[in-house]
C-alpha cells in the first residue's frame, strides 16, 4: 500500500534543490512533532550551502503543520538572519497559511505564490 493512501497517515519528506544562488527545500506530507527534527537538520545544512544563505521553503506539498513545525520555521528565520541571509516561503495554503497569519510569522517569513517568485525576491537587492 502506498504511504498516505487509504487511511494511512502521511509521512514527511523533503527535497533540497540548488537553483543558482538559492536553496529550495520542498516539503511534502505532515510537518509535526515526529518530523520537525528532519526539517531542522535540513535547514541547518542549507544555511551552510551558500554564503550568504538564500533559502526558499516550498510548502505546496505540505498537508499539515503543527506548532512544532511553526517553531522550526521561526528558528530558521533567526538562523538565516544570523548568517546575514534571507529566507522566504512559497506555496503556503489553507490552514497552514492561516496559522502563519495568526502567529504573525507571515510578517517575518515572506510568503510567495510560487518558488520562482520567492527565488526572485531573494535574489533581488536586499532591503
Tab-separated table of N, CA and C in Angstrom:
chain	number	residue	atom	x	y	z
A	1	UNK	N	0.840	-1.182	0.000
A	1	UNK	CA	0.000	0.000	0.000
A	1	UNK	C	0.886	1.246	0.000
A	2	UNK	N	0.531	2.227	-0.756
A	2	UNK	CA	1.293	3.465	-0.873
A	2	UNK	C	1.089	4.338	0.368
A	3	UNK	N	2.176	4.877	0.978
A	3	UNK	CA	2.030	5.745	2.144
A	3	UNK	C	1.104	6.930	1.852
A	4	UNK	N	0.323	7.296	2.845
A	4	UNK	CA	-0.556	8.444	2.689
A	4	UNK	C	-1.855	8.119	1.978
A	5	UNK	N	-2.074	6.877	1.630
A	5	UNK	CA	-3.282	6.467	0.911
A	5	UNK	C	-4.105	5.528	1.791
A	6	UNK	N	-5.378	5.474	1.535
A	6	UNK	CA	-6.280	4.516	2.173
A	6	UNK	C	-6.228	4.573	3.692
A	7	UNK	N	-6.258	5.773	4.247
A	7	UNK	CA	-6.337	5.928	5.693
A	7	UNK	C	-5.015	5.886	6.423
A	8	UNK	N	-3.924	5.623	5.731
A	8	UNK	CA	-2.632	5.645	6.399
A	8	UNK	C	-2.194	7.092	6.604
A	9	UNK	N	-1.540	7.387	7.731
A	9	UNK	CA	-1.081	8.765	7.941
A	9	UNK	C	-0.002	9.142	6.934
A	10	UNK	N	-0.017	10.395	6.544
A	10	UNK	CA	1.033	10.891	5.654
A	10	UNK	C	2.354	10.935	6.402
A	11	UNK	N	3.423	10.717	5.670
A	11	UNK	CA	4.747	10.871	6.229
A	11	UNK	C	5.275	12.221	5.778
A	12	UNK	N	6.430	12.577	6.261
A	12	UNK	CA	7.041	13.848	5.888
A	12	UNK	C	8.297	13.553	5.091
A	13	UNK	N	8.476	14.280	4.001
A	13	UNK	CA	9.712	14.163	3.234
A	13	UNK	C	10.070	15.537	2.680
A	14	UNK	N	11.320	15.656	2.277
A	14	UNK	CA	11.814	16.913	1.727
A	14	UNK	C	12.699	16.620	0.533
A	15	UNK	N	12.778	17.588	-0.325
A	15	UNK	CA	13.683	17.539	-1.465
A	15	UNK	C	14.412	18.878	-1.481
A	16	UNK	N	15.737	18.832	-1.453
A	16	UNK	CA	16.534	20.057	-1.486
A	16	UNK	C	17.144	20.206	-2.869
A	17	UNK	N	16.962	21.391	-3.451
A	17	UNK	CA	17.441	21.668	-4.802
A	17	UNK	C	18.236	22.972	-4.769
A	18	UNK	N	19.376	22.982	-5.446
A	18	UNK	CA	20.136	24.216	-5.593
A	18	UNK	C	19.736	24.846	-6.913
A	19	UNK	N	19.211	26.060	-6.854
A	19	UNK	CA	18.773	26.777	-8.042
A	19	UNK	C	19.601	28.052	-8.119
A	20	UNK	N	20.735	27.963	-8.811
A	20	UNK	CA	21.725	29.038	-8.884
A	20	UNK	C	22.179	29.410	-7.482
A	21	UNK	N	21.837	30.607	-6.988
A	21	UNK	CA	22.310	31.009	-5.666
A	21	UNK	C	21.256	30.823	-4.576
A	22	UNK	N	20.172	30.123	-4.901
A	22	UNK	CA	19.078	29.904	-3.952
A	22	UNK	C	18.932	28.414	-3.667
A	23	UNK	N	18.784	28.079	-2.387
A	23	UNK	CA	18.498	26.712	-1.968
A	23	UNK	C	16.986	26.598	-1.817
A	24	UNK	N	16.390	25.614	-2.465
A	24	UNK	CA	14.946	25.387	-2.380
A	24	UNK	C	14.712	24.089	-1.619
A	25	UNK	N	13.936	24.175	-0.550
A	25	UNK	CA	13.563	22.996	0.228
A	25	UNK	C	12.073	22.770	0.009
A	26	UNK	N	11.742	21.687	-0.671
A	26	UNK	CA	10.340	21.346	-0.943
A	26	UNK	C	9.874	20.358	0.124
A	27	UNK	N	8.775	20.699	0.809
A	27	UNK	CA	8.239	19.850	1.873
A	27	UNK	C	7.009	19.096	1.366
A	28	UNK	N	6.871	17.854	1.828
A	28	UNK	CA	5.737	17.011	1.452
A	28	UNK	C	5.211	16.284	2.687
A	29	UNK	N	3.903	16.225	2.838
A	29	UNK	CA	3.309	15.447	3.921
A	29	UNK	C	3.023	16.264	5.157
A	30	UNK	N	3.229	15.642	6.326
A	30	UNK	CA	2.883	16.231	7.621
A	30	UNK	C	4.125	16.685	8.379
A	31	UNK	N	4.188	17.970	8.677
A	31	UNK	CA	5.266	18.531	9.492
A	31	UNK	C	4.737	18.648	10.911
A	32	UNK	N	5.225	17.761	11.782
A	32	UNK	CA	4.729	17.727	13.153
A	32	UNK	C	5.860	17.345	14.104
A	33	UNK	N	5.505	17.027	15.329
A	33	UNK	CA	6.497	16.691	16.349
A	33	UNK	C	7.421	15.563	15.889
A	34	UNK	N	6.878	14.594	15.199
A	34	UNK	CA	7.679	13.460	14.759
A	34	UNK	C	8.611	13.747	13.599
A	35	UNK	N	8.344	14.790	12.846
A	35	UNK	CA	9.154	15.065	11.653
A	35	UNK	C	9.918	16.383	11.716
A	36	UNK	N	9.643	17.199	12.709
A	36	UNK	CA	10.263	18.531	12.788
A	36	UNK	C	11.786	18.465	12.823
A	37	UNK	N	12.329	17.436	13.480
A	37	UNK	CA	13.789	17.323	13.563
A	37	UNK	C	14.422	17.183	12.182
A	38	UNK	N	13.722	16.527	11.259
A	38	UNK	CA	14.254	16.373	9.895
A	38	UNK	C	14.362	17.717	9.191
A	39	UNK	N	13.315	18.537	9.312
A	39	UNK	CA	13.358	19.865	8.694
A	39	UNK	C	14.412	20.730	9.359
A	40	UNK	N	14.509	20.655	10.677
A	40	UNK	CA	15.507	21.447	11.410
A	40	UNK	C	16.915	21.114	10.911
A	41	UNK	N	17.210	19.834	10.756
A	41	UNK	CA	18.535	19.415	10.275
A	41	UNK	C	18.767	19.859	8.837
A	42	UNK	N	17.745	19.743	8.001
A	42	UNK	CA	17.854	20.157	6.609
A	42	UNK	C	18.119	21.663	6.504
A	43	UNK	N	17.413	22.442	7.296
A	43	UNK	CA	17.605	23.894	7.284
A	43	UNK	C	18.996	24.275	7.772
A	44	UNK	N	19.481	23.590	8.813
A	44	UNK	CA	20.828	23.871	9.325
A	44	UNK	C	21.871	23.606	8.240
A	45	UNK	N	21.680	22.533	7.489
A	45	UNK	CA	22.597	22.219	6.387
A	45	UNK	C	22.469	23.256	5.268
A	46	UNK	N	21.252	23.648	4.959
A	46	UNK	CA	21.009	24.607	3.872
A	46	UNK	C	21.666	25.957	4.150
A	47	UNK	N	21.710	26.359	5.419
A	47	UNK	CA	22.330	27.641	5.776
A	47	UNK	C	23.800	27.661	5.355
A	48	UNK	N	24.458	26.509	5.373
A	48	UNK	CA	25.871	26.441	5.011
A	48	UNK	C	26.154	26.198	3.540
A	49	UNK	N	25.128	26.008	2.718
A	49	UNK	CA	25.363	25.696	1.308
A	49	UNK	C	25.750	26.898	0.463
A	50	UNK	N	25.273	28.056	0.799
A	50	UNK	CA	25.577	29.287	0.057
A	50	UNK	C	25.858	30.404	1.049
A	51	UNK	N	26.764	31.315	0.668
A	51	UNK	CA	27.075	32.459	1.522
A	51	UNK	C	26.831	33.732	0.747
A	52	UNK	N	25.953	34.593	1.221
A	52	UNK	CA	25.025	34.397	2.336
A	52	UNK	C	23.908	33.441	1.922
A	53	UNK	N	23.310	32.762	2.892
A	53	UNK	CA	22.244	31.821	2.533
A	53	UNK	C	20.997	32.527	2.005
A	54	UNK	N	20.453	31.964	0.955
A	54	UNK	CA	19.154	32.388	0.406
A	54	UNK	C	18.347	31.106	0.264
A	55	UNK	N	17.289	30.993	1.052
A	55	UNK	CA	16.548	29.736	1.129
A	55	UNK	C	15.067	29.973	0.884
A	56	UNK	N	14.503	29.181	-0.016
A	56	UNK	CA	13.059	29.144	-0.234
A	56	UNK	C	12.557	27.842	0.378
A	57	UNK	N	11.567	27.942	1.241
A	57	UNK	CA	10.891	26.760	1.771
A	57	UNK	C	9.566	26.660	1.033
A	58	UNK	N	9.421	25.599	0.250
A	58	UNK	CA	8.219	25.410	-0.557
A	58	UNK	C	7.237	24.505	0.184
A	59	UNK	N	6.082	25.068	0.532
A	59	UNK	CA	5.063	24.344	1.297
A	59	UNK	C	3.928	23.823	0.426
A	60	UNK	N	4.079	23.870	-0.884
A	60	UNK	CA	2.999	23.439	-1.774
A	60	UNK	C	2.538	22.012	-1.469
A	61	UNK	N	3.473	21.125	-1.157
A	61	UNK	CA	3.138	19.733	-0.880
A	61	UNK	C	2.881	19.425	0.583
A	62	UNK	N	2.865	20.452	1.423
A	62	UNK	CA	2.634	20.254	2.851
A	62	UNK	C	1.144	20.031	3.097
A	63	UNK	N	0.829	18.969	3.811
A	63	UNK	CA	-0.572	18.647	4.091
A	63	UNK	C	-0.989	19.098	5.486
A	64	UNK	N	-0.033	19.167	6.422
A	64	UNK	CA	-0.348	19.506	7.806
A	64	UNK	C	0.895	20.088	8.463
A	65	UNK	N	0.698	21.040	9.364
A	65	UNK	CA	1.796	21.603	10.154
A	65	UNK	C	1.252	21.924	11.534
A	66	UNK	N	1.939	21.455	12.576
A	66	UNK	CA	1.525	21.786	13.941
A	66	UNK	C	2.452	22.854	14.518
A	67	UNK	N	2.277	23.140	15.796
A	67	UNK	CA	3.058	24.212	16.435
A	67	UNK	C	4.552	23.896	16.450
A	68	UNK	N	4.916	22.626	16.488
A	68	UNK	CA	6.335	22.263	16.446
A	68	UNK	C	6.942	22.660	15.107
A	69	UNK	N	6.213	22.431	14.038
A	69	UNK	CA	6.678	22.829	12.708
A	69	UNK	C	6.840	24.331	12.603
A	70	UNK	N	5.874	25.073	13.157
A	70	UNK	CA	5.985	26.539	13.159
A	70	UNK	C	7.211	26.982	13.941
A	71	UNK	N	7.492	26.300	15.042
A	71	UNK	CA	8.668	26.631	15.848
A	71	UNK	C	9.961	26.429	15.055
A	72	UNK	N	10.022	25.379	14.265
A	72	UNK	CA	11.200	25.140	13.418
A	72	UNK	C	11.362	26.278	12.415
A	73	UNK	N	10.259	26.714	11.825
A	73	UNK	CA	10.331	27.819	10.865
A	73	UNK	C	10.784	29.114	11.538
A	74	UNK	N	10.302	29.375	12.749
A	74	UNK	CA	10.744	30.577	13.479
A	74	UNK	C	12.240	30.499	13.768
A	75	UNK	N	12.711	29.323	14.161
A	75	UNK	CA	14.139	29.136	14.396
A	75	UNK	C	14.951	29.333	13.134
A	76	UNK	N	14.399	28.918	12.002
A	76	UNK	CA	15.092	29.088	10.720
A	76	UNK	C	15.240	30.557	10.369
A	77	UNK	N	14.207	31.338	10.624
A	77	UNK	CA	14.280	32.786	10.370
A	77	UNK	C	15.451	33.379	11.142
A	78	UNK	N	15.553	33.026	12.413
A	78	UNK	CA	16.624	33.535	13.271
A	78	UNK	C	18.002	33.091	12.774
A	79	UNK	N	18.135	31.796	12.436
A	79	UNK	CA	19.425	31.254	11.994
A	79	UNK	C	19.884	31.867	10.681
A	80	UNK	N	18.962	32.028	9.752
A	80	UNK	CA	19.316	32.591	8.447
A	80	UNK	C	19.707	34.059	8.593
A	81	UNK	N	18.981	34.790	9.408
A	81	UNK	CA	19.334	36.198	9.644
A	81	UNK	C	20.697	36.324	10.312
A	82	UNK	N	20.998	35.426	11.239
A	82	UNK	CA	22.292	35.457	11.931
A	82	UNK	C	23.440	35.237	10.955
A	83	UNK	N	23.165	34.533	9.856
A	83	UNK	CA	24.176	34.290	8.824
A	83	UNK	C	24.098	35.338	7.715
A	84	UNK	N	23.397	36.452	7.969
A	84	UNK	CA	23.207	37.534	7.002
A	84	UNK	C	22.511	37.066	5.731
A	85	UNK	N	21.648	36.073	5.871
A	85	UNK	CA	20.933	35.540	4.726
A	85	UNK	C	19.485	35.979	4.696
A	86	UNK	N	18.764	35.418	3.735
A	86	UNK	CA	17.347	35.721	3.548
A	86	UNK	C	16.588	34.420	3.345
A	87	UNK	N	15.352	34.415	3.816
A	87	UNK	CA	14.505	33.232	3.774
A	87	UNK	C	13.122	33.643	3.296
A	88	UNK	N	12.499	32.813	2.464
A	88	UNK	CA	11.139	33.084	2.000
A	88	UNK	C	10.381	31.768	1.918
A	89	UNK	N	9.072	31.878	1.892
A	89	UNK	CA	8.195	30.721	1.834
A	89	UNK	C	7.357	30.798	0.571
A	90	UNK	N	7.119	29.657	-0.046
A	90	UNK	CA	6.217	29.625	-1.200
A	90	UNK	C	5.176	28.534	-0.994
A	91	UNK	N	4.049	28.694	-1.670
A	91	UNK	CA	3.032	27.656	-1.687
A	91	UNK	C	2.265	27.440	-0.400
A	92	UNK	N	2.289	28.396	0.518
A	92	UNK	CA	1.520	28.246	1.768
A	92	UNK	C	0.038	28.364	1.442
A	93	UNK	N	-0.746	27.426	1.916
A	93	UNK	CA	-2.164	27.423	1.598
A	93	UNK	C	-2.975	26.888	2.777
A	94	UNK	N	-4.271	27.099	2.719
A	94	UNK	CA	-5.195	26.525	3.688
A	94	UNK	C	-4.896	26.863	5.134
A	95	UNK	N	-5.026	25.853	5.962
A	95	UNK	CA	-4.835	26.018	7.412
A	95	UNK	C	-3.420	26.495	7.746
A	96	UNK	N	-2.436	26.009	7.003
A	96	UNK	CA	-1.051	26.404	7.244
A	96	UNK	C	-0.884	27.912	7.041
A	97	UNK	N	-1.399	28.448	5.941
A	97	UNK	CA	-1.308	29.890	5.679
A	97	UNK	C	-2.022	30.672	6.775
A	98	UNK	N	-3.159	30.156	7.217
A	98	UNK	CA	-3.911	30.812	8.289
A	98	UNK	C	-3.097	30.832	9.591
A	99	UNK	N	-2.430	29.729	9.911
A	99	UNK	CA	-1.595	29.672	11.120
A	99	UNK	C	-0.450	30.684	11.033
A	100	UNK	N	0.124	30.845	9.851
A	100	UNK	CA	1.209	31.810	9.680
A	100	UNK	C	0.701	33.229	9.941
A	101	UNK	N	-0.491	33.536	9.455
A	101	UNK	CA	-1.075	34.869	9.682
A	101	UNK	C	-1.409	35.082	11.155
A	102	UNK	N	-2.040	34.103	11.780
A	102	UNK	CA	-2.449	34.232	13.190
A	102	UNK	C	-1.245	34.436	14.103
A	103	UNK	N	-0.171	33.707	13.846
A	103	UNK	CA	1.016	33.808	14.694
A	103	UNK	C	1.897	35.007	14.354
A	104	UNK	N	1.633	35.646	13.207
A	104	UNK	CA	2.465	36.770	12.781
A	104	UNK	C	3.739	36.330	12.083
A	105	UNK	N	3.910	35.028	11.907
A	105	UNK	CA	5.119	34.536	11.241
A	105	UNK	C	5.172	34.981	9.787
A	106	UNK	N	4.012	35.266	9.189
A	106	UNK	CA	3.999	35.751	7.806
A	106	UNK	C	4.693	37.100	7.659
A	107	UNK	N	4.789	37.873	8.741
A	107	UNK	CA	5.498	39.158	8.708
A	107	UNK	C	7.022	38.958	8.722
A	108	UNK	N	7.464	37.842	9.291
A	108	UNK	CA	8.899	37.547	9.394
A	108	UNK	C	9.398	36.679	8.251
A	109	UNK	N	8.486	35.925	7.663
A	109	UNK	CA	8.818	34.973	6.618
A	109	UNK	C	7.950	35.286	5.403
A	110	UNK	N	8.478	36.079	4.465
A	110	UNK	CA	7.681	36.492	3.308
A	110	UNK	C	7.113	35.298	2.550
A	111	UNK	N	5.828	35.380	2.224
A	111	UNK	CA	5.135	34.293	1.542
A	111	UNK	C	4.877	34.684	0.087
A	112	UNK	N	5.201	33.765	-0.817
A	112	UNK	CA	5.026	33.990	-2.249
A	112	UNK	C	4.193	32.860	-2.838
A	113	UNK	N	3.568	33.130	-3.975
A	113	UNK	CA	2.704	32.146	-4.613
A	113	UNK	C	3.471	30.982	-5.223
A	114	UNK	N	4.725	31.215	-5.605
A	114	UNK	CA	5.487	30.163	-6.279
A	114	UNK	C	6.955	30.208	-5.850
A	115	UNK	N	7.643	29.119	-6.113
A	115	UNK	CA	9.084	29.057	-5.850
A	115	UNK	C	9.804	30.099	-6.698
A	116	UNK	N	9.377	30.262	-7.944
A	116	UNK	CA	10.012	31.236	-8.842
A	116	UNK	C	9.906	32.648	-8.278
A	117	UNK	N	8.722	33.021	-7.787
A	117	UNK	CA	8.534	34.362	-7.215
A	117	UNK	C	9.361	34.529	-5.943
A	118	UNK	N	9.424	33.498	-5.112
A	118	UNK	CA	10.200	33.576	-3.870
A	118	UNK	C	11.688	33.683	-4.176
A	119	UNK	N	12.168	32.908	-5.131
A	119	UNK	CA	13.589	32.962	-5.508
A	119	UNK	C	13.945	34.320	-6.088
A	120	UNK	N	13.061	34.892	-6.904
A	120	UNK	CA	13.302	36.229	-7.470
A	120	UNK	C	13.378	37.268	-6.356
A	121	UNK	N	12.497	37.150	-5.371
A	121	UNK	CA	12.504	38.060	-4.219
A	121	UNK	C	13.849	37.971	-3.483
A	122	UNK	N	14.318	36.746	-3.252
A	122	UNK	CA	15.576	36.565	-2.521
A	122	UNK	C	16.792	37.019	-3.323
A	123	UNK	N	16.713	36.919	-4.636
A	123	UNK	CA	17.832	37.308	-5.498
A	123	UNK	C	17.902	38.800	-5.775
A	124	UNK	N	16.794	39.504	-5.478
A	124	UNK	CA	16.775	40.954	-5.672
A	124	UNK	C	17.649	41.615	-4.606
A	125	UNK	N	18.126	42.823	-4.873
A	125	UNK	CA	18.918	43.524	-3.853
A	125	UNK	C	18.160	43.598	-2.540
A	126	UNK	N	18.882	43.382	-1.433
A	126	UNK	CA	18.296	43.340	-0.090
A	126	UNK	C	17.611	44.626	0.324
A	127	UNK	N	16.796	44.482	1.412
A	127	UNK	CA	16.082	45.671	1.906
A	127	UNK	C	16.981	46.584	2.658
